Tab-separated table of C-alpha atoms in Angstrom:
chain	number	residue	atom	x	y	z
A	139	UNK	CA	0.000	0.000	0.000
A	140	UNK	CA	2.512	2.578	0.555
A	141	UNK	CA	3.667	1.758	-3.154
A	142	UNK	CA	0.517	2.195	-4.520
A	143	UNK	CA	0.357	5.590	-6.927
A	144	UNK	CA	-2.734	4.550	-8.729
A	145	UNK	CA	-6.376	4.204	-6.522
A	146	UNK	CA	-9.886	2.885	-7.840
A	147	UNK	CA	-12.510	3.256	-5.140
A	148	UNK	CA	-14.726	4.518	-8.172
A	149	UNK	CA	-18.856	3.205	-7.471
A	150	UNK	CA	-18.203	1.900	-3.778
A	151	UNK	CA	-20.801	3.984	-1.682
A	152	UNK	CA	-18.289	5.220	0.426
A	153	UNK	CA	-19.683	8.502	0.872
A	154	UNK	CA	-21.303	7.940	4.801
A	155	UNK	CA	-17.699	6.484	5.297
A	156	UNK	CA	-15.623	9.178	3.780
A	157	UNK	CA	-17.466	12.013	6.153
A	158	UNK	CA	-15.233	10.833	9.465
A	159	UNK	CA	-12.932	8.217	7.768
A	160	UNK	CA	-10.025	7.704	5.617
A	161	UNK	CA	-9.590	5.652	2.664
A	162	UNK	CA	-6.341	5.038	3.388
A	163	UNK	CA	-4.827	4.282	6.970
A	164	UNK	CA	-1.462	4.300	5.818
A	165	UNK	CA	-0.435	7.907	6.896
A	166	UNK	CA	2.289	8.481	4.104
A	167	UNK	CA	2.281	7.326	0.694
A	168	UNK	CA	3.981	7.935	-2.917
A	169	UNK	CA	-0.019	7.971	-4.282
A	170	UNK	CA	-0.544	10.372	-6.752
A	171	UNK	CA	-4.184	9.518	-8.589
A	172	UNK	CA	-6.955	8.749	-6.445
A	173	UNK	CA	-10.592	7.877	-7.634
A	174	UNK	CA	-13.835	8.702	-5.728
A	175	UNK	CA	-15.932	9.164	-8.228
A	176	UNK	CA	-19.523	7.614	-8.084
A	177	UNK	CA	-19.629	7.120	-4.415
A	178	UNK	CA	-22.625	9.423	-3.290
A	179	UNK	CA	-20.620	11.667	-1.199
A	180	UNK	CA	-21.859	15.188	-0.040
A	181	UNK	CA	-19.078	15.743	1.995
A	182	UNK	CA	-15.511	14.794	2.813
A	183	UNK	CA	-13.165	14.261	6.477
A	184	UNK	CA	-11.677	17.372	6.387
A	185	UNK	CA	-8.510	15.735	6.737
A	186	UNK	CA	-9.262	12.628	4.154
A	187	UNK	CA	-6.481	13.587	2.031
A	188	UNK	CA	-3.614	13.976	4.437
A	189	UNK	CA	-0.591	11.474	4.159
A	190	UNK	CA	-0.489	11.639	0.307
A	191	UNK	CA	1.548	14.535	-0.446
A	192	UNK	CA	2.258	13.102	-3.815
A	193	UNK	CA	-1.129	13.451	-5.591
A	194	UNK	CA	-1.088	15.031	-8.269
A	195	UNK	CA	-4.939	13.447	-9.732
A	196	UNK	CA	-8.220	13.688	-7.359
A	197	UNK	CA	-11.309	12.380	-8.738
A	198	UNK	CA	-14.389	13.328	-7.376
A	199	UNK	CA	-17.014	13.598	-10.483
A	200	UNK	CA	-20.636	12.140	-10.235
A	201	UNK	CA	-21.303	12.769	-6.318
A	202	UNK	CA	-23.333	15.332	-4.299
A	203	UNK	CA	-20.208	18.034	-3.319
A	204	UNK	CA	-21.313	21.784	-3.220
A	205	UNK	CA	-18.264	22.920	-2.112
A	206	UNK	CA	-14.081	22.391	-1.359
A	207	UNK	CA	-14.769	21.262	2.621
A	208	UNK	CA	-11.709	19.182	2.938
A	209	UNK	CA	-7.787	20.407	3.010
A	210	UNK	CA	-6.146	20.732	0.088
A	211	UNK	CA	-3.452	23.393	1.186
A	212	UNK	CA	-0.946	20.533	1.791
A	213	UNK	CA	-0.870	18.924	-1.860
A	214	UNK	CA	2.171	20.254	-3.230
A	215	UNK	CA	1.889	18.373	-6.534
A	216	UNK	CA	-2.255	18.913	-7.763
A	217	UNK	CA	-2.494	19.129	-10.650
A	218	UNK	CA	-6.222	18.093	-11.980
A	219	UNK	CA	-9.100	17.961	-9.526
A	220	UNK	CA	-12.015	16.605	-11.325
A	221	UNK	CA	-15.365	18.277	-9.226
A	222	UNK	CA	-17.655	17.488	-12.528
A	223	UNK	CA	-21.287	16.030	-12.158
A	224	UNK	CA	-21.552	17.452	-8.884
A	225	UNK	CA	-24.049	19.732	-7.001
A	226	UNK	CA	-21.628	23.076	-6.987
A	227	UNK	CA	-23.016	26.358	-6.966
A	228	UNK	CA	-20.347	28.530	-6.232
A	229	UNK	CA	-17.521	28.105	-3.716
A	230	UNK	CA	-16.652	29.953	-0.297
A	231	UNK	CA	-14.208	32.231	0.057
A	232	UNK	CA	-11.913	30.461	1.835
A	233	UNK	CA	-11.772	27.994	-0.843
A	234	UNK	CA	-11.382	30.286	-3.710
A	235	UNK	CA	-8.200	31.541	-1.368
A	236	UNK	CA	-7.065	28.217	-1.409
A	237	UNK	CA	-7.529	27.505	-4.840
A	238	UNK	CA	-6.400	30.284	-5.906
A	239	UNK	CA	-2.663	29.294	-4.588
A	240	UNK	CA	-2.847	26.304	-6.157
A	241	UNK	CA	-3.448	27.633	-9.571
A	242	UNK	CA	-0.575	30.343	-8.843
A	243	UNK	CA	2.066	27.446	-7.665
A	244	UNK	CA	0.817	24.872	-9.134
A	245	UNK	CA	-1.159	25.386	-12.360
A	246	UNK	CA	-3.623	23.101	-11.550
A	247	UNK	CA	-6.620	22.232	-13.955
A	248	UNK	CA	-10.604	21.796	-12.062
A	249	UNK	CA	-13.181	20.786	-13.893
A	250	UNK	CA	-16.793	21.744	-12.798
A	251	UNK	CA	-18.559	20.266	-15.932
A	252	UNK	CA	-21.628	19.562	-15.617
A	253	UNK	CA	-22.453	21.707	-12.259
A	254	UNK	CA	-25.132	24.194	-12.123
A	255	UNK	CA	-23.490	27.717	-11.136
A	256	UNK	CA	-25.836	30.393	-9.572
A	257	UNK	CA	-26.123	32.965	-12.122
A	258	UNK	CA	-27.142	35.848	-9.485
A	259	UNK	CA	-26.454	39.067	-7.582
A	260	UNK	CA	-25.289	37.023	-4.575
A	261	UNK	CA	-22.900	34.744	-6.251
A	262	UNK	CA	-22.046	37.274	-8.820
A	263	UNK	CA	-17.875	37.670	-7.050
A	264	UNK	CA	-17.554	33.532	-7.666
A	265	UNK	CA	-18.873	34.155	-11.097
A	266	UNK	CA	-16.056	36.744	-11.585
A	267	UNK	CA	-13.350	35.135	-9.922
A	268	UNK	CA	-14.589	32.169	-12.501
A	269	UNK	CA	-14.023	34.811	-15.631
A	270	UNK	CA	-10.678	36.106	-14.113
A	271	UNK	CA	-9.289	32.168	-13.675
A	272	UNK	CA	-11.356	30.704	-16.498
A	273	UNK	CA	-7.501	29.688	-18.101
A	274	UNK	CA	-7.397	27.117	-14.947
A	275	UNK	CA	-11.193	25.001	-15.978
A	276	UNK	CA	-10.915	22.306	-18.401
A	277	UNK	CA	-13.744	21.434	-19.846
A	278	UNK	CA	-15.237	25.103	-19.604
A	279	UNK	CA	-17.840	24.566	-22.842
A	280	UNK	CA	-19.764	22.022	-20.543
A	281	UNK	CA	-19.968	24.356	-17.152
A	282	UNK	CA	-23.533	25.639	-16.820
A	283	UNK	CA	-24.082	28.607	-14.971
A	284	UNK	CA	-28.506	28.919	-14.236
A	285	UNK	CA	-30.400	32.459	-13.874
A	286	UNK	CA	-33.079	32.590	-11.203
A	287	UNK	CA	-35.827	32.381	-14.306
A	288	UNK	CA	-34.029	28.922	-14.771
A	289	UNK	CA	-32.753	30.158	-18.075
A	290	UNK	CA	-29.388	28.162	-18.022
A	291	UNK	CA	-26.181	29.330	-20.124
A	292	UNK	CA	-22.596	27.951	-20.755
A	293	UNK	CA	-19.437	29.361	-19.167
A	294	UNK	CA	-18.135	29.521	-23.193
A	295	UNK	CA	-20.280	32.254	-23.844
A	296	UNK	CA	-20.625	33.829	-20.321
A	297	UNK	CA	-18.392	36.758	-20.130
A	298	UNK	CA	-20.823	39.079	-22.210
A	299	UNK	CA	-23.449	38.058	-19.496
A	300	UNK	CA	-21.493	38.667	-16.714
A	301	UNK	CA	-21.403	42.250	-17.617
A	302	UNK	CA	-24.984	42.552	-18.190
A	303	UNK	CA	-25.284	40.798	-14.701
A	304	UNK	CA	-22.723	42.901	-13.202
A	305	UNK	CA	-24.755	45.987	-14.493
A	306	UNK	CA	-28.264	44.894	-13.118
A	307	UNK	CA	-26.721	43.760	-10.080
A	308	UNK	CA	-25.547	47.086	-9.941
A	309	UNK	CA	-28.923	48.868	-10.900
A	310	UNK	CA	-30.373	46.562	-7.970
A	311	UNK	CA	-27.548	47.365	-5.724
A	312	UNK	CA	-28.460	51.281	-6.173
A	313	UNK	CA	-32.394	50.888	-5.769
A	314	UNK	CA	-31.648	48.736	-2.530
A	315	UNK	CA	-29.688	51.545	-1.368
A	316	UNK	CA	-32.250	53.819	-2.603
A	317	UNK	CA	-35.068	52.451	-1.182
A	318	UNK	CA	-33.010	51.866	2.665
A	319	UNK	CA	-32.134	55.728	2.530
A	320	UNK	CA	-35.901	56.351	1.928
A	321	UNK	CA	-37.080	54.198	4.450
A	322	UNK	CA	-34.483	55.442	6.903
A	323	UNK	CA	-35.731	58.827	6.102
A	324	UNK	CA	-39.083	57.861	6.589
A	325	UNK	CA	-38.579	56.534	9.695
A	326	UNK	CA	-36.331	59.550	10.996
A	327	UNK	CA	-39.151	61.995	9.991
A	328	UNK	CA	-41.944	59.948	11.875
A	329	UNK	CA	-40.177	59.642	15.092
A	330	UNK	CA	-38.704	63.197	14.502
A	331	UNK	CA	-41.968	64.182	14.610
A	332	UNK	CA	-43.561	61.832	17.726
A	333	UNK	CA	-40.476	63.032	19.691
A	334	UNK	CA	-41.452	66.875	18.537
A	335	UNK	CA	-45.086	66.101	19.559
A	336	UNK	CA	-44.454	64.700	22.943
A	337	UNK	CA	-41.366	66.353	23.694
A	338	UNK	CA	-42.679	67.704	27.185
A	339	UNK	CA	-43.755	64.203	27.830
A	340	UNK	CA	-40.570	63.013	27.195
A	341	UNK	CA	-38.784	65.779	29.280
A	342	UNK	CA	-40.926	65.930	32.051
A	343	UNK	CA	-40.314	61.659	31.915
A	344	UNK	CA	-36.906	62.180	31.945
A	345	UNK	CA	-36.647	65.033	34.728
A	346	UNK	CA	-38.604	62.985	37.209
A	347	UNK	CA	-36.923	59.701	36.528
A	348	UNK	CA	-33.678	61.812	37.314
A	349	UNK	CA	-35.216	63.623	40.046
A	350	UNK	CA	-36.209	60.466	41.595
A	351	UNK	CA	-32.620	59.927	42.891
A	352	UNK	CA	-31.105	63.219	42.719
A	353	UNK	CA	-34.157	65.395	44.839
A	354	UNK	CA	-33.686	67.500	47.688
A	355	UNK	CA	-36.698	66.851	49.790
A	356	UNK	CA	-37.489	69.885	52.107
A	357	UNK	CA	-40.105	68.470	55.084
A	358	UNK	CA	-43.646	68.134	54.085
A	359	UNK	CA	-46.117	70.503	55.291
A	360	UNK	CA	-49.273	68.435	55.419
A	361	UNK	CA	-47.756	64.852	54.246
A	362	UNK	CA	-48.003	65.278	50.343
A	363	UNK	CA	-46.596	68.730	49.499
A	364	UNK	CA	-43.345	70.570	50.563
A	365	UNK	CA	-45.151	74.353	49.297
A	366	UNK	CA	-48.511	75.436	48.752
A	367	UNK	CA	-47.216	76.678	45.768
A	368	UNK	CA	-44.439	77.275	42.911
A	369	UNK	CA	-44.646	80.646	41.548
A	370	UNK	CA	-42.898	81.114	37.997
A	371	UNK	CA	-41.944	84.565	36.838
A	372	UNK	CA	-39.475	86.434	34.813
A	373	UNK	CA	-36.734	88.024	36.148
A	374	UNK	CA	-38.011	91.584	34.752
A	375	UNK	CA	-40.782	90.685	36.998
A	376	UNK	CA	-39.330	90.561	40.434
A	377	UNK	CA	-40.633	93.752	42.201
A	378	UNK	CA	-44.207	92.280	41.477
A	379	UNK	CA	-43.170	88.807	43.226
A	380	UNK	CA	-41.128	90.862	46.322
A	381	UNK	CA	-43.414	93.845	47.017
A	382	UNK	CA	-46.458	91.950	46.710
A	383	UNK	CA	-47.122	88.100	45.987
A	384	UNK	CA	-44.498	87.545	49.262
A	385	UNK	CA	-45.649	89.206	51.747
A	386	UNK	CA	-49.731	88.834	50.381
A	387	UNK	CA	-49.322	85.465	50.559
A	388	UNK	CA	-46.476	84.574	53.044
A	389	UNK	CA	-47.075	87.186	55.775
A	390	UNK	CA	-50.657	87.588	55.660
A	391	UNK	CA	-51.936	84.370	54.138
A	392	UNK	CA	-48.980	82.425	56.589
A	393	UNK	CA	-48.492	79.792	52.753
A	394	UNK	CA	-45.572	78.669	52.174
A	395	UNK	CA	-44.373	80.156	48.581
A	396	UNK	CA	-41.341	78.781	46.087
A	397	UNK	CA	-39.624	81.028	44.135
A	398	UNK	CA	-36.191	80.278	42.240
A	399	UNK	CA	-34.332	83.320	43.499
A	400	UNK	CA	-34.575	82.131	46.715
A	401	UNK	CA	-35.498	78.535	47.504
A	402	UNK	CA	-33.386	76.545	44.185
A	403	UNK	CA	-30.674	74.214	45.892
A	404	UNK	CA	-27.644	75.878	45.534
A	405	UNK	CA	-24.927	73.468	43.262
A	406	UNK	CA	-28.157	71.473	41.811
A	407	UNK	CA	-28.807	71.823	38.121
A	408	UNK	CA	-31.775	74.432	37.225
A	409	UNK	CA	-33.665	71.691	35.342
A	410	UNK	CA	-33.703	69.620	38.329
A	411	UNK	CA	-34.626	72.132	40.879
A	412	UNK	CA	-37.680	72.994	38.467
A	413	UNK	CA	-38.800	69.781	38.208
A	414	UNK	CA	-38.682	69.351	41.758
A	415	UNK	CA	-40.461	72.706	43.038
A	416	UNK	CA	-42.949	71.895	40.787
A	417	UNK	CA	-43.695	68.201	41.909
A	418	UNK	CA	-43.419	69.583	45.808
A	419	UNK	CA	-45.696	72.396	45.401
A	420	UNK	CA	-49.461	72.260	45.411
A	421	UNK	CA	-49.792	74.520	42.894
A	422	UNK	CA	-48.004	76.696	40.088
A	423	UNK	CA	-48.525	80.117	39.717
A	424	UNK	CA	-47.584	81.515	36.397
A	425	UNK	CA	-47.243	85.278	36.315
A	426	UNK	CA	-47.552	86.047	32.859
A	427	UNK	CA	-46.037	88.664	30.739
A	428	UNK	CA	-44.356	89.436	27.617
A	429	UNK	CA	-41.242	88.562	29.774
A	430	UNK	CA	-42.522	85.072	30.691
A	431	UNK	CA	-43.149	84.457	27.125
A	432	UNK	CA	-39.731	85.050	26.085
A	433	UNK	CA	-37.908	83.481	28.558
A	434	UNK	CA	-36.875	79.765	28.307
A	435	UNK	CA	-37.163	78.892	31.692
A	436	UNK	CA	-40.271	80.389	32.534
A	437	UNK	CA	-41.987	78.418	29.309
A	438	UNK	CA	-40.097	75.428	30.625
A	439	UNK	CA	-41.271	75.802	34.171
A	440	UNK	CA	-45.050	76.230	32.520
A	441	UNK	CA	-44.662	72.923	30.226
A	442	UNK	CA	-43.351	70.803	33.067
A	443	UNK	CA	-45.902	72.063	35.075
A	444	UNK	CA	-48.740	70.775	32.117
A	445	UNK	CA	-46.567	67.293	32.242
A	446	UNK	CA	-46.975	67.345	35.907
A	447	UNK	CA	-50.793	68.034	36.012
A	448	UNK	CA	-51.186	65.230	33.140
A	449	UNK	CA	-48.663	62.049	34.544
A	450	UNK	CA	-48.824	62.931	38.004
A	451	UNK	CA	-51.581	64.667	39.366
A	452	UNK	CA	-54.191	62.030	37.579
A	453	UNK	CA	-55.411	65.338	35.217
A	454	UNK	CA	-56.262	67.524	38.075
A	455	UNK	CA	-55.075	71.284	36.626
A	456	UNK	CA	-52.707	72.202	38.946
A	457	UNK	CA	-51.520	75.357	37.040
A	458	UNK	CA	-52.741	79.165	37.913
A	459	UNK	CA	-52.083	81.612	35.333
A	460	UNK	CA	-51.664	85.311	36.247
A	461	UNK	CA	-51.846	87.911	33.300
A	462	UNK	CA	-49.807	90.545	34.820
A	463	UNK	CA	-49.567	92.376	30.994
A	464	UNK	CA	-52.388	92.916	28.852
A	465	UNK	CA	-51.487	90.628	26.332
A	466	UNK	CA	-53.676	89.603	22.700
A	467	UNK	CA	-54.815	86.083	22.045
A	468	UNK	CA	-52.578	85.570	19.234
A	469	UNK	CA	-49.464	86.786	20.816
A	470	UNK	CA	-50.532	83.363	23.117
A	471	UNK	CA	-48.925	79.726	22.401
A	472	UNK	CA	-51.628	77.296	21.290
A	473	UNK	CA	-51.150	75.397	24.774
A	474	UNK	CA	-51.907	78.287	26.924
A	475	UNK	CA	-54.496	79.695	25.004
A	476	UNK	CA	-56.203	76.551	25.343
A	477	UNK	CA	-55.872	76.878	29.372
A	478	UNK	CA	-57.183	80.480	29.093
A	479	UNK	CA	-60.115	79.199	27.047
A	480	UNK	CA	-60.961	76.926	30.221
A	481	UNK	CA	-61.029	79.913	32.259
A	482	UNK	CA	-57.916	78.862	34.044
A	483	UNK	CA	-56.537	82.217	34.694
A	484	UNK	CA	-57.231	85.689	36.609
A	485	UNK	CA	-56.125	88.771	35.486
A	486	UNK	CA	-53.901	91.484	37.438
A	487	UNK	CA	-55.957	94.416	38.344
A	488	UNK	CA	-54.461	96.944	39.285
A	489	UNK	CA	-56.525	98.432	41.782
A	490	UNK	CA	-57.277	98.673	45.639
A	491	UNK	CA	-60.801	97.267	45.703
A	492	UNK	CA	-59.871	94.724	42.897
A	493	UNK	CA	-56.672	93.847	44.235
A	494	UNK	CA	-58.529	92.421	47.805
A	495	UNK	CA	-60.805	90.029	45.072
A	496	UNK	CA	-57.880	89.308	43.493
A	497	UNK	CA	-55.870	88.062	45.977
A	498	UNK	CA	-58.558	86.234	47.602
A	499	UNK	CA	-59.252	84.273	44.486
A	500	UNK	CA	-54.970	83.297	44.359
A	501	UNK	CA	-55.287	82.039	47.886
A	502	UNK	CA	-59.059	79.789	47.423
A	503	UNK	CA	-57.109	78.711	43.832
A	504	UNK	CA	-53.896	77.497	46.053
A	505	UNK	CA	-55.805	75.673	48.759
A	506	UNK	CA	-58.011	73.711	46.629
């Protein structure tokens, strides 16, 4: 046996054998054609063709191959590996790496007669490589390469339709990327747009769920509320707050009151301290002007307090507007104005007589 250069296992069903065995146990030999042919095999030991350096024929037409599974990186002497009559497709990468070496050192000759290639967009760099090495397949007027239609055409006359394939692949190539930027788009726009909509939601959400390790928690006054109320003003507006809301309600009305200038945590972020004033106070006073409306914080101290009503207040209004300007309707965001239209405001007026209704009306909107 380890004479032998010339092996006939052709027609043997040795293909359930072959998948963990070796045909040979002798681990070197001077063997340099081996026949397999006809043997139903679909797939090969990895390692069925170690010991035999010296082979320079492998034979493996008329089984059920689809692709190069067992080593071949050791045969120093291939020349012809016969894959005809087989179920091949196309070939990995890894294989075409390996083959590729042996064409380079070797010259070696495959034949894939008689295989059906995959004539498609996915297989279409095996179909090249094929083109680019077609000087290393014998037999190349009898390898079939089949479109997805099933129309079937031979390697012969395939390089013309490789570069009609190449170009359609590359038209479909282009729409796919067409059609993922568009739908990438689309989606970006959409939930653009939900996180525009709800974007108070999704602050206020995000400010409490923060909060909720990061508050300062002053002690409670009556077990659910650290102020009777928040009052939110622009800074233009602080004689208004000092002279008047303070000592109306503080002094004589003995509430307790929250204002920024004077009761924010010192060190904690403004966001934070808003969100928690807000959440800690009974109620929140906005004192609106054309000051409020321009300011950041004072819109973002009247949208946190909406968020707060909504999510955690179970929809009771918990929000007192003040009109402290005489300002128009329009000159009103959409939000507000829609508070206003639920008569969930009092106006400033400006006047001793009015100014006792007035106040009383702040303090019976606070307690309730």
């Amino acid at each position: 046996m380890p004479e032998l250069e010339y092996l006939n296992l052709e027609n043997n069903s040795l293909g359930y054998f072959l998948e963990s065995e070796k045909y040979s146990v002798t681990n070197t030999t001077v063997l340099k054609d081996i026949n397999l042919s006809f043997n139903g095999i679909d797939k090969l030991n990895t390692s069925v063709f170690h010991g035999h350096p010296c082979l320079e024929k492998i034979n493996l037409s008329n089984n059920f191959l689809t692709d190069i599974h067992f080593d071949i990186s050791h045969l120093k002497s291939l020349k012809i590996m016969d894959l005809s009559n087989n179920r091949i497709q196309g070939f990995e990468k890894r294989t075409i790496e390996h083959l590729n070496k042996l064409f380079d050192e070797l010259n070696m000759q495959l034949n894939l007669s008689n295989n059906i290639i995959k004539c498609s967009c996915d297989n279409i760099q095996f179909l090249q490589w094929m083109v680019e090495r077609s000087v290393h397949f014998s037999q190349k007027n009898r390898i079939k390469c089949r479109y997805d239609n099933e129309t079937t055409i031979l390697l012969a006359t395939f390089t013309k339709t490789l570069l009609q394939l190449e170009k359609e692949c590359g038209s479909y190539t282009m729409l796919i990327i067409l059609m993922s930027v568009a739908l990438l788009t689309v989606c970006i726009t959409v939930i653009s747009g939900l996180a525009y909509r709800y974007r108070w939601t999704l602050r206020y959400i995000y400010y409490m769920t923060v909060s909720k390790y990061r508050r300062y928690k002053p002690q409670n006054i009556d077990h659910n509320f650290s102020y009777d109320a928040f009052i939110s003003y622009a800074d233009e507006d602080k004689s208004f707050i000092v002279k008047e809301c303070l000592p109306i309600l503080e002094v004589q009305g003995g509430m307790e009151i929250c204002i920024h200038q004077r009761d924010f945590l010192p060190g904690e972020e403004i966001t934070n301290n808003i969100t928690n004033a807000i959440h800690e106070s009974r109620k929140t006073i906005c004192i609106i002007t054309r000051s409020f409306l321009d300011s950041y914080y004072c819109m973002f101290e009247f949208n946190i307090a909406r968020m707060e009503s909504i999510y955690s207040r179970g929809g009771t209004n918990i929000l007192l507007l003040v009109f402290y300007d005489q300002l128009r309707a329009q000159d009103l965001p959409l939000v507000m104005l829609e508070l206003v239209q639920q008569d969930s405001y009092l106006e400033y007026p400006d006047d001793e007589q009015g100014n006792i209704v007035f106040w009383d009306k702040i303090k019976e909107a606070i307690a309730l």
